[in-house]
CSV table of C-alpha atoms in Angstrom, one decimal:
chain,number,residue,atom,x,y,z
A,1,MET,CA,28.3,14.3,-18.0
A,2,LEU,CA,25.9,14.1,-21.0
A,3,ILE,CA,22.1,14.0,-20.3
A,4,GLU,CA,20.1,12.2,-23.1
A,5,GLN,CA,16.7,10.6,-23.5
A,6,ILE,CA,17.1,6.8,-23.6
A,7,GLU,CA,14.8,4.0,-24.8
A,8,LYS,CA,12.3,2.5,-22.5
A,9,ASN,CA,14.1,-1.1,-22.9
A,10,VAL,CA,17.5,0.6,-22.0
A,11,PHE,CA,16.1,2.4,-19.0
A,12,ASP,CA,14.1,-0.9,-17.7
A,13,GLU,CA,17.4,-2.8,-18.2
A,14,PHE,CA,19.3,-0.4,-15.9
A,15,ALA,CA,16.5,0.2,-13.4
A,16,LYS,CA,15.9,-3.4,-12.6
A,17,ASN,CA,19.9,-3.9,-11.8
A,18,HIS,CA,20.0,-0.6,-9.6
A,19,VAL,CA,20.0,-0.9,-5.5
A,20,LEU,CA,17.0,1.6,-5.7
A,21,ARG,CA,14.9,-0.3,-8.2
A,22,ASN,CA,11.2,-0.1,-7.5
A,23,PHE,CA,7.9,-0.4,-9.8
A,24,TYR,CA,7.5,3.4,-9.9
A,25,GLN,CA,10.8,3.7,-11.9
A,26,THR,CA,9.8,1.2,-14.8
A,27,SER,CA,8.4,1.7,-18.0
A,28,ALA,CA,5.2,0.0,-17.2
A,29,TYR,CA,4.7,2.7,-14.7
A,30,GLY,CA,5.4,5.2,-17.1
A,31,GLU,CA,2.9,3.7,-19.8
A,32,LEU,CA,0.3,3.8,-17.0
A,33,MET,CA,1.0,7.5,-16.1
A,34,SER,CA,0.9,8.3,-20.0
A,35,ARG,CA,-2.6,7.4,-20.1
A,36,ASN,CA,-3.4,9.4,-16.8
A,37,GLY,CA,-2.3,13.0,-17.7
A,38,TYR,CA,1.3,12.8,-17.9
A,39,ASN,CA,3.9,13.0,-20.8
A,40,VAL,CA,6.7,10.5,-20.0
A,41,LEU,CA,10.5,10.9,-20.5
A,42,TYR,CA,13.3,8.4,-19.8
A,43,ILE,CA,16.5,10.1,-19.0
A,44,GLY,CA,19.9,8.8,-18.8
A,45,GLY,CA,23.2,10.4,-17.6
A,46,PHE,CA,26.6,9.2,-19.4
A,47,THR,CA,29.8,9.4,-18.1
A,48,ASN,CA,32.5,8.2,-20.8
A,49,SER,CA,29.6,6.6,-22.8
A,50,LYS,CA,28.6,4.6,-19.8
A,51,LEU,CA,24.9,5.0,-18.2
A,52,VAL,CA,25.7,6.0,-14.7
A,53,ALA,CA,22.3,7.4,-13.8
A,54,ALA,CA,18.6,7.4,-15.0
A,55,SER,CA,15.2,8.3,-14.2
A,56,LEU,CA,11.5,8.1,-15.3
A,57,ILE,CA,10.3,11.6,-15.4
A,58,LEU,CA,6.6,12.4,-15.5
A,59,CYS,CA,6.1,15.5,-17.1
A,60,LYS,CA,2.9,18.0,-16.7
A,61,SER,CA,2.3,21.7,-17.8
A,62,ILE,CA,1.1,23.6,-14.6
A,63,GLY,CA,0.8,27.0,-16.0
A,64,PRO,CA,1.1,29.0,-19.4
A,65,ASN,CA,4.5,27.5,-20.9
A,66,ILE,CA,5.3,26.3,-17.4
A,67,LYS,CA,6.0,22.6,-16.7
A,68,TYR,CA,7.1,20.5,-13.8
A,69,GLY,CA,8.7,17.0,-13.4
A,70,TYR,CA,8.1,14.2,-11.1
A,71,ALA,CA,10.7,11.4,-10.6
A,72,PRO,CA,8.8,8.8,-8.5
A,73,ARG,CA,10.7,7.5,-5.7
A,74,GLY,CA,13.6,9.5,-7.1
A,75,PHE,CA,16.4,9.3,-9.7
A,76,LEU,CA,18.1,6.0,-9.8
A,77,ILE,CA,21.9,7.2,-8.8
A,78,ASN,CA,24.4,6.7,-6.1
A,79,TYR,CA,23.3,9.2,-3.8
A,80,TYR,CA,26.5,8.7,-1.8
A,81,ASP,CA,28.5,9.7,-4.6
A,82,THR,CA,28.5,13.4,-4.0
A,83,SER,CA,30.5,14.5,-7.1
A,84,LEU,CA,28.2,12.3,-9.2
A,85,LEU,CA,25.2,13.6,-7.7
A,86,LYS,CA,26.4,17.3,-7.9
A,87,GLU,CA,27.0,16.8,-11.6
A,88,PHE,CA,23.9,15.0,-12.5
A,89,SER,CA,21.8,17.5,-10.9
A,90,LYS,CA,23.5,20.3,-12.6
A,91,LYS,CA,23.0,18.9,-15.8
A,92,ILE,CA,19.4,17.6,-15.2
A,93,LYS,CA,18.7,21.5,-14.3
A,94,ASP,CA,20.4,22.5,-17.5
A,95,TYR,CA,18.5,20.3,-19.8
A,96,PHE,CA,15.2,20.8,-18.3
A,97,PHE,CA,15.7,24.6,-18.0
A,98,MET,CA,15.7,24.6,-21.8
A,99,LYS,CA,12.3,22.9,-21.8
A,100,GLY,CA,10.5,25.3,-19.7
A,101,PHE,CA,10.4,23.5,-16.6
A,102,ALA,CA,10.2,25.0,-13.1
A,103,PHE,CA,11.2,22.2,-10.8
A,104,ILE,CA,11.4,18.2,-10.7
A,105,LYS,CA,9.8,16.6,-7.7
A,106,ILE,CA,11.7,13.6,-6.2
A,107,ASN,CA,11.0,11.4,-3.1
A,108,PRO,CA,13.9,8.7,-2.8
A,109,GLU,CA,13.4,5.5,-1.2
A,110,ILE,CA,16.3,6.2,1.1
A,111,THR,CA,15.8,5.3,4.9
A,112,TYR,CA,16.2,8.1,7.4
A,113,ASN,CA,15.0,6.2,10.5
A,114,ILE,CA,13.7,2.9,11.5
A,115,VAL,CA,10.6,3.7,13.5
A,116,GLU,CA,9.9,1.8,16.8
A,117,TYR,CA,6.3,2.2,17.7
A,118,ASN,CA,6.3,0.4,20.5
A,119,THR,CA,8.7,2.2,22.4
A,120,LYS,CA,8.0,5.7,20.2
A,121,THR,CA,11.7,5.9,19.3
A,122,LYS,CA,13.5,6.2,16.0
A,123,ILE,CA,17.0,4.8,15.0
A,124,VAL,CA,18.5,7.3,12.9
A,125,ASN,CA,20.7,6.4,9.9
A,126,THR,CA,23.3,9.1,10.2
A,127,LYS,CA,24.9,8.2,6.8
A,128,ASN,CA,21.6,8.5,5.2
A,129,LYS,CA,20.9,11.8,7.1
A,130,GLU,CA,23.9,13.4,5.4
A,131,ILE,CA,22.2,13.1,2.0
A,132,ILE,CA,19.5,15.5,3.2
A,133,ASN,CA,22.1,18.2,3.6
A,134,THR,CA,23.8,17.2,0.4
A,135,LEU,CA,20.7,17.5,-1.6
A,136,LYS,CA,19.9,21.0,0.0
A,137,GLU,CA,23.1,22.1,-0.9
A,138,LEU,CA,22.8,21.1,-4.5
A,139,GLY,CA,19.5,23.1,-4.9
A,140,TYR,CA,17.0,20.7,-3.8
A,141,ASP,CA,14.2,22.3,-2.0
A,142,LYS,CA,13.2,19.9,1.2
A,143,LEU,CA,9.5,20.0,1.6
A,144,LYS,CA,7.9,19.9,4.9
A,145,ASP,CA,8.0,16.6,6.8
A,146,ASN,CA,4.5,15.1,7.1
A,147,LEU,CA,3.1,12.8,9.7
A,148,TYR,CA,0.2,11.4,7.5
A,149,PHE,CA,-0.2,11.0,3.6
A,150,GLU,CA,0.3,14.4,2.5
A,151,SER,CA,3.1,13.6,0.2
A,152,MET,CA,2.9,12.1,-3.3
A,153,LEU,CA,4.1,8.6,-1.8
A,154,PRO,CA,3.9,7.3,1.7
A,155,LYS,CA,7.0,8.4,3.7
A,156,TYR,CA,6.6,5.7,6.6
A,157,ASN,CA,6.4,2.3,5.1
A,158,PRO,CA,6.1,-0.9,7.1
A,159,ILE,CA,8.1,-3.6,5.2
A,160,ILE,CA,8.1,-7.5,5.8
A,161,TYR,CA,11.3,-9.5,5.1
A,162,LEU,CA,9.5,-12.7,4.1
A,163,PRO,CA,12.1,-15.4,4.3
A,164,LYS,CA,12.5,-15.2,8.0
A,165,TYR,CA,8.9,-14.0,8.8
A,166,ASP,CA,6.8,-16.5,11.1
A,167,LEU,CA,3.0,-16.3,10.7
A,168,ASN,CA,2.4,-18.1,13.9
A,169,ALA,CA,4.1,-15.2,15.9
A,170,ILE,CA,1.6,-12.8,15.1
A,171,GLU,CA,-0.5,-11.5,17.9
A,172,ASN,CA,-4.0,-12.5,19.0
A,173,ASN,CA,-3.9,-16.0,17.6
A,174,ILE,CA,-4.7,-14.7,14.1
A,175,SER,CA,-3.3,-18.0,12.5
A,176,LYS,CA,-6.1,-19.9,14.2
A,177,GLU,CA,-8.7,-17.5,13.1
A,178,ILE,CA,-7.5,-17.7,9.4
A,179,VAL,CA,-7.8,-21.4,9.7
A,180,SER,CA,-11.4,-21.2,11.1
A,181,TYR,CA,-12.2,-19.0,8.2
A,182,GLU,CA,-10.9,-21.3,5.5
A,183,LYS,CA,-13.1,-24.1,7.3
A,184,LYS,CA,-16.1,-21.5,6.6
A,185,GLY,CA,-15.2,-21.6,3.0
A,186,ILE,CA,-13.3,-18.4,2.6
A,187,ASN,CA,-10.5,-18.3,0.0
A,188,LEU,CA,-8.2,-15.8,-1.7
A,189,THR,CA,-8.1,-16.3,-5.4
A,190,ILE,CA,-6.1,-15.0,-8.3
A,191,VAL,CA,-8.5,-13.6,-11.0
A,192,ASP,CA,-8.0,-11.6,-14.2
A,193,LYS,CA,-9.1,-8.6,-16.2
A,194,ASN,CA,-12.7,-9.7,-16.4
A,195,ASP,CA,-13.1,-8.8,-12.6
A,196,ILE,CA,-11.6,-5.4,-12.5
A,197,ASN,CA,-15.0,-3.8,-12.1
A,198,LEU,CA,-15.8,-6.1,-9.4
A,199,ALA,CA,-12.8,-5.5,-7.4
A,200,TYR,CA,-13.3,-1.8,-8.0
A,201,GLU,CA,-16.2,-1.7,-5.9
A,202,PHE,CA,-14.2,-2.5,-2.9
A,203,ILE,CA,-11.6,0.2,-3.1
A,204,LYS,CA,-13.4,3.0,-4.9
A,205,GLU,CA,-13.9,4.9,-1.5
A,206,LYS,CA,-10.3,4.6,-0.9
A,207,THR,CA,-8.9,6.2,-4.1
A,208,THR,CA,-9.5,9.2,-6.3
A,209,ASN,CA,-8.5,7.0,-9.4
A,210,GLN,CA,-11.4,6.0,-11.6
A,211,VAL,CA,-12.0,2.2,-12.5
A,212,LYS,CA,-10.2,3.0,-15.9
A,213,TYR,CA,-7.1,3.5,-14.1
A,214,TYR,CA,-7.1,0.2,-12.7
A,215,SER,CA,-8.0,-1.4,-15.9
A,216,ASP,CA,-4.9,0.3,-17.5
A,217,LEU,CA,-2.7,-0.8,-14.4
A,218,TYR,CA,-3.6,-4.3,-14.7
A,219,GLU,CA,-3.5,-4.4,-18.8
A,220,ILE,CA,0.1,-2.9,-18.7
A,221,PHE,CA,1.6,-4.6,-15.8
A,222,SER,CA,0.2,-8.0,-16.5
A,223,LYS,CA,2.3,-8.0,-19.7
A,224,ASN,CA,5.2,-8.8,-17.6
A,225,ASN,CA,3.5,-10.7,-14.9
A,226,MET,CA,4.0,-7.7,-12.6
A,227,ILE,CA,0.4,-7.6,-10.9
A,228,ASP,CA,-2.0,-10.0,-9.4
A,229,LEU,CA,-5.7,-8.9,-8.9
A,230,LEU,CA,-6.8,-11.1,-5.9
A,231,LEU,CA,-10.6,-11.4,-4.5
A,232,VAL,CA,-11.7,-13.0,-1.3
A,233,LYS,CA,-14.4,-15.5,-2.1
A,234,LEU,CA,-16.9,-17.0,0.2
A,235,ASN,CA,-18.7,-20.3,-0.5
A,236,TYR,CA,-22.1,-20.3,0.8
A,237,ALA,CA,-22.4,-24.1,0.9
A,238,GLU,CA,-19.3,-24.6,3.1
A,239,TYR,CA,-20.3,-21.5,5.1
A,240,THR,CA,-23.7,-22.9,6.1
A,241,LYS,CA,-22.4,-26.3,6.8
A,242,PHE,CA,-19.8,-24.9,9.3
A,243,MET,CA,-22.2,-22.2,10.9
A,244,GLN,CA,-24.7,-25.0,11.4
A,245,LYS,CA,-22.4,-27.1,13.1
A,246,GLU,CA,-21.1,-24.2,15.3
A,247,TYR,CA,-24.7,-23.2,15.9
A,248,ASN,CA,-25.6,-26.8,17.3
A,249,GLU,CA,-22.3,-26.7,19.6
A,250,LYS,CA,-23.1,-23.3,20.9
A,251,LEU,CA,-26.8,-24.2,21.4
A,252,GLU,CA,-25.8,-26.9,23.5
A,253,ILE,CA,-23.8,-24.8,25.5
A,254,ASN,CA,-26.3,-22.1,25.8
A,255,GLU,CA,-29.0,-24.5,26.9
A,256,GLN,CA,-26.6,-25.6,29.9
A,257,ILE,CA,-26.1,-22.0,30.8
A,258,ASN,CA,-29.9,-21.5,31.0
A,259,MET,CA,-30.5,-24.5,33.1
A,260,GLU,CA,-28.0,-23.2,35.8
A,261,PHE,CA,-29.2,-19.6,35.4
A,262,ASN,CA,-33.0,-20.8,36.1
A,263,LYS,CA,-31.9,-22.6,39.2
A,264,ASN,CA,-29.8,-19.3,40.4
A,265,PRO,CA,-31.5,-16.3,38.8
A,266,ASN,CA,-29.9,-13.8,41.2
A,267,ASN,CA,-26.3,-14.9,40.2
A,268,LEU,CA,-24.9,-12.1,38.2
A,269,GLU,CA,-22.0,-14.1,36.8
A,270,LEU,CA,-24.3,-16.6,35.3
A,271,TYR,CA,-26.5,-13.8,34.1
A,272,ASN,CA,-23.7,-12.3,32.1
A,273,LYS,CA,-22.7,-15.7,30.7
A,274,LYS,CA,-26.2,-16.3,29.5
A,275,MET,CA,-26.3,-12.6,28.0
A,276,GLU,CA,-23.0,-13.4,26.1
A,277,SER,CA,-24.2,-17.0,25.1
A,278,ASP,CA,-27.5,-15.5,23.9
A,279,LYS,CA,-25.6,-13.0,21.8
A,280,ILE,CA,-23.4,-15.7,20.2
A,281,ILE,CA,-26.3,-17.8,19.4
A,282,ASN,CA,-28.1,-14.8,17.9
A,283,ASP,CA,-25.3,-13.8,15.8
A,284,ILE,CA,-24.8,-17.0,14.3
A,285,SER,CA,-28.3,-17.4,13.4
A,286,LYS,CA,-28.5,-14.0,11.8
A,287,ASN,CA,-25.4,-14.8,9.6
A,288,ILE,CA,-27.0,-18.1,8.5
A,289,THR,CA,-30.2,-16.3,7.7
A,290,ILE,CA,-28.2,-13.9,5.6
A,291,ILE,CA,-26.6,-16.6,3.7
A,292,ASN,CA,-30.1,-18.7,3.2
A,293,ASN,CA,-31.6,-15.5,1.8
A,294,ARG,CA,-28.7,-14.9,-0.6
A,295,MET,CA,-28.7,-18.7,-1.7
A,296,LYS,CA,-32.3,-18.2,-2.9
A,297,GLU,CA,-31.1,-15.7,-5.4
A,298,ASP,CA,-29.5,-18.7,-7.2
A,299,THR,CA,-26.1,-17.6,-6.3
A,300,ASN,CA,-23.7,-20.2,-4.4
A,301,SER,CA,-20.8,-17.7,-3.5
A,302,GLU,CA,-20.2,-14.0,-3.0
A,303,ILE,CA,-17.1,-11.7,-3.1
A,304,LEU,CA,-16.0,-10.1,0.3
A,305,GLY,CA,-13.0,-8.2,-0.8
A,306,SER,CA,-10.1,-7.7,-3.4
A,307,ALA,CA,-6.6,-6.5,-3.3
A,308,PHE,CA,-4.2,-5.2,-6.4
A,309,VAL,CA,-0.8,-6.7,-5.6
A,310,ILE,CA,2.4,-5.4,-7.7
A,311,LYS,CA,5.3,-7.7,-8.4
A,312,TYR,CA,8.7,-6.5,-9.1
A,313,GLU,CA,11.8,-8.1,-9.0
A,314,ASN,CA,12.1,-9.7,-5.4
A,315,ARG,CA,9.4,-7.3,-3.8
A,316,ILE,CA,5.5,-7.2,-3.5
A,317,ASN,CA,3.6,-4.2,-2.9
A,318,ILE,CA,0.1,-4.3,-1.7
A,319,LEU,CA,-1.1,-1.2,-3.9
A,320,ILE,CA,-4.5,-1.1,-2.4
A,321,SER,CA,-7.1,-3.4,-0.8
A,322,GLY,CA,-10.8,-3.2,0.4
A,323,GLN,CA,-13.5,-5.2,1.9
A,324,LYS,CA,-16.9,-5.2,3.0
A,325,ASN,CA,-17.9,-6.4,6.5
A,326,ASP,CA,-21.4,-8.1,6.3
A,327,PHE,CA,-20.4,-10.8,8.7
A,328,ASN,CA,-19.4,-10.1,12.4
A,329,ASN,CA,-17.6,-13.4,12.5
A,330,ILE,CA,-15.2,-12.8,9.7
A,331,ASP,CA,-12.4,-10.2,9.6
A,332,VAL,CA,-12.1,-9.7,5.9
A,333,LYS,CA,-9.0,-7.3,6.0
A,334,THR,CA,-6.9,-9.4,8.3
A,335,PHE,CA,-7.6,-12.5,6.2
A,336,ILE,CA,-6.5,-10.6,3.1
A,337,PHE,CA,-3.1,-9.4,4.4
A,338,TYR,CA,-2.4,-12.7,6.1
A,339,LYS,CA,-2.8,-14.7,3.0
A,340,ILE,CA,-1.1,-12.1,0.8
A,341,ILE,CA,2.0,-12.7,3.2
A,342,GLU,CA,1.5,-16.6,3.0
A,343,LYS,CA,1.3,-16.8,-0.6
A,344,TYR,CA,4.1,-14.5,-1.4
A,345,LYS,CA,6.4,-16.1,1.4
A,346,LYS,CA,5.9,-19.5,-0.4
A,347,GLU,CA,6.6,-18.1,-3.8
A,348,ASN,CA,10.2,-17.1,-2.4
A,349,TYR,CA,9.8,-13.1,-2.8
A,350,LEU,CA,12.0,-11.4,-0.3
A,351,TYR,CA,10.1,-8.3,0.8
A,352,LEU,CA,6.6,-7.2,1.2
A,353,ASP,CA,5.4,-3.3,1.4
A,354,MET,CA,2.2,-3.0,3.3
A,355,ASN,CA,2.2,0.7,1.7
A,356,GLY,CA,2.2,3.2,4.0
A,357,ILE,CA,1.2,4.3,7.6
A,358,THR,CA,1.6,7.7,9.5
A,359,GLY,CA,4.4,8.8,11.7
A,360,ASP,CA,2.0,9.9,14.3
A,361,MET,CA,2.7,7.7,17.5
A,362,THR,CA,-0.2,9.4,19.8
A,363,ASP,CA,-3.7,8.1,20.5
A,364,THR,CA,-5.2,11.0,18.6
A,365,ASN,CA,-3.8,10.0,15.5
A,366,PRO,CA,-6.7,10.2,13.1
A,367,TYR,CA,-5.1,7.2,11.3
A,368,LYS,CA,-4.5,5.3,14.2
A,369,ASP,CA,-6.4,2.3,13.0
A,370,VAL,CA,-4.4,2.0,9.9
A,371,ASN,CA,-1.3,2.0,12.1
A,372,ASP,CA,-2.5,-0.5,14.4
A,373,PHE,CA,-4.0,-2.7,11.9
A,374,LYS,CA,-0.6,-2.8,9.9
A,375,LEU,CA,1.7,-2.9,12.8
A,376,LYS,CA,0.0,-6.2,14.4
A,377,PHE,CA,1.7,-8.0,11.7
A,378,ASN,CA,5.0,-6.9,13.1
A,379,PRO,CA,6.7,-5.3,10.0
A,380,THR,CA,9.7,-3.2,10.2
A,381,THR,CA,8.6,0.5,9.6
A,382,PHE,CA,11.0,2.7,7.6
A,383,GLU,CA,10.9,6.5,7.2
A,384,TYR,CA,12.3,7.7,4.2
A,385,ILE,CA,14.1,11.1,3.6
A,386,GLY,CA,11.1,12.7,2.2
A,387,GLU,CA,10.2,14.8,-0.7
A,388,PHE,CA,12.4,17.4,-2.3
A,389,ASP,CA,12.0,19.8,-5.5
A,390,LEU,CA,14.9,20.5,-7.5
A,391,ILE,CA,14.4,24.0,-8.5
A,392,ILE,CA,15.1,24.4,-12.0
A,393,ASN,CA,14.0,28.1,-12.6
A,394,LYS,CA,13.5,29.8,-9.5
A,395,PRO,CA,11.4,32.9,-10.9
A,396,LEU,CA,8.9,30.3,-12.5
A,397,HIS,CA,8.9,28.2,-9.1
A,398,GLN,CA,8.2,31.3,-7.0
A,399,LEU,CA,5.5,32.4,-9.5
A,400,LEU,CA,3.8,29.0,-9.3
A,401,TRP,CA,4.0,29.2,-5.3
A,402,SER,CA,2.6,32.8,-5.1
A,403,THR,CA,-0.2,32.1,-7.5
A,404,GLY,CA,-1.2,28.9,-5.3
A,405,LYS,CA,-0.8,26.7,-8.6
A,406,ILE,CA,1.6,24.4,-6.9
A,407,GLN,CA,-0.4,24.1,-3.7
A,408,LYS,CA,-3.6,23.3,-5.9
A,409,GLU,CA,-1.7,20.8,-8.0
A,410,PHE,CA,-0.4,18.7,-5.2
A,411,TYR,CA,-3.3,19.0,-2.7
A,412,LYS,CA,-4.5,15.5,-1.4
A,413,PRO,CA,-7.9,15.3,-0.1
A,414,LYS,CA,-7.9,13.4,3.5
A,415,ARG,CA,-7.3,9.7,2.7
A,416,LYS,CA,-9.7,7.1,3.5
A,417,THR,CA,-8.8,4.5,5.9
A,418,GLN,CA,-6.9,1.8,4.3
């Protein structure tokens, strides 16, 4: 086998036809990361002049004359072909050893388990489990399995198969709620680069990336129609019209309850009904007042949330989303996810990746709200085989580890609730 650098267009053509294709292994992602601290290489493995394996490698200096590589979502290779994987790994080690690399990190999108959160069980993929042992034998150091978001990319990914997905089967009458939100004047809109700064305001607490990263992301990925920037908009006129109607209906009910309560002031059941009804009236009145005050500022709408959605081949990835919760009668986050599912299902995409939950199934999970929110959409959750470092130069790797440089480079601050 011969390892060579290949042109971006050659890499992209190979990548888009590979079974493990994903947007992290594209020249678009490579260009994005080249603007954010990495050098980028496109590597191909050739057997008898045929390209049989390839990878985007993100390269970075981590110490004096020491570098590491990162192949996001792993090399594009047939991991079941042990002889091919063995030869490719050896040649990669030789190639990058001469360039002063200590290791190359990979995190293949290969399923280890299907996780059943309701029953707290896992269905193990025995064949894929064997790949872990093979990688270890070939000099890959398997990193500690994580329950949360410690690794470079999520290990547990909730995926929806869109063609057979039934939006009406979601729990808690979510579909009816979404219809009511739309009647209130809420809609999901595709916008362009001019709204990047506005969209960033809703996600900035969840990311360590600055707004320039998302500007670069949009600029690069939009060249090949690989991204949608979505905003949730609230139309004030429609909202106040709906809420005024609802206020009148609830007020009529409230007056009836008050009449009954005045006749039976010691009736605890009537008292609780009165208190609940009063609260509903008060909440509606508050929301109408908020809108009326904002309309005085010569605005007729506002943005409630945003989402960056990546489109690659037949798959959608909700990269990041965020929202504000000014109105207690609008679940903006649920609206965003529901409408994204609905939109891309209609556009005939096959899969929607909800971008990570945790493997902790206990009630003490610090990210339980993240899990509960995404699991209510009934996805299938895949646990991937994890993160590995292909050790290129063992003494350099040990030096980096003993001096804490690796730990510092890959330390991730506690992730904000998504």
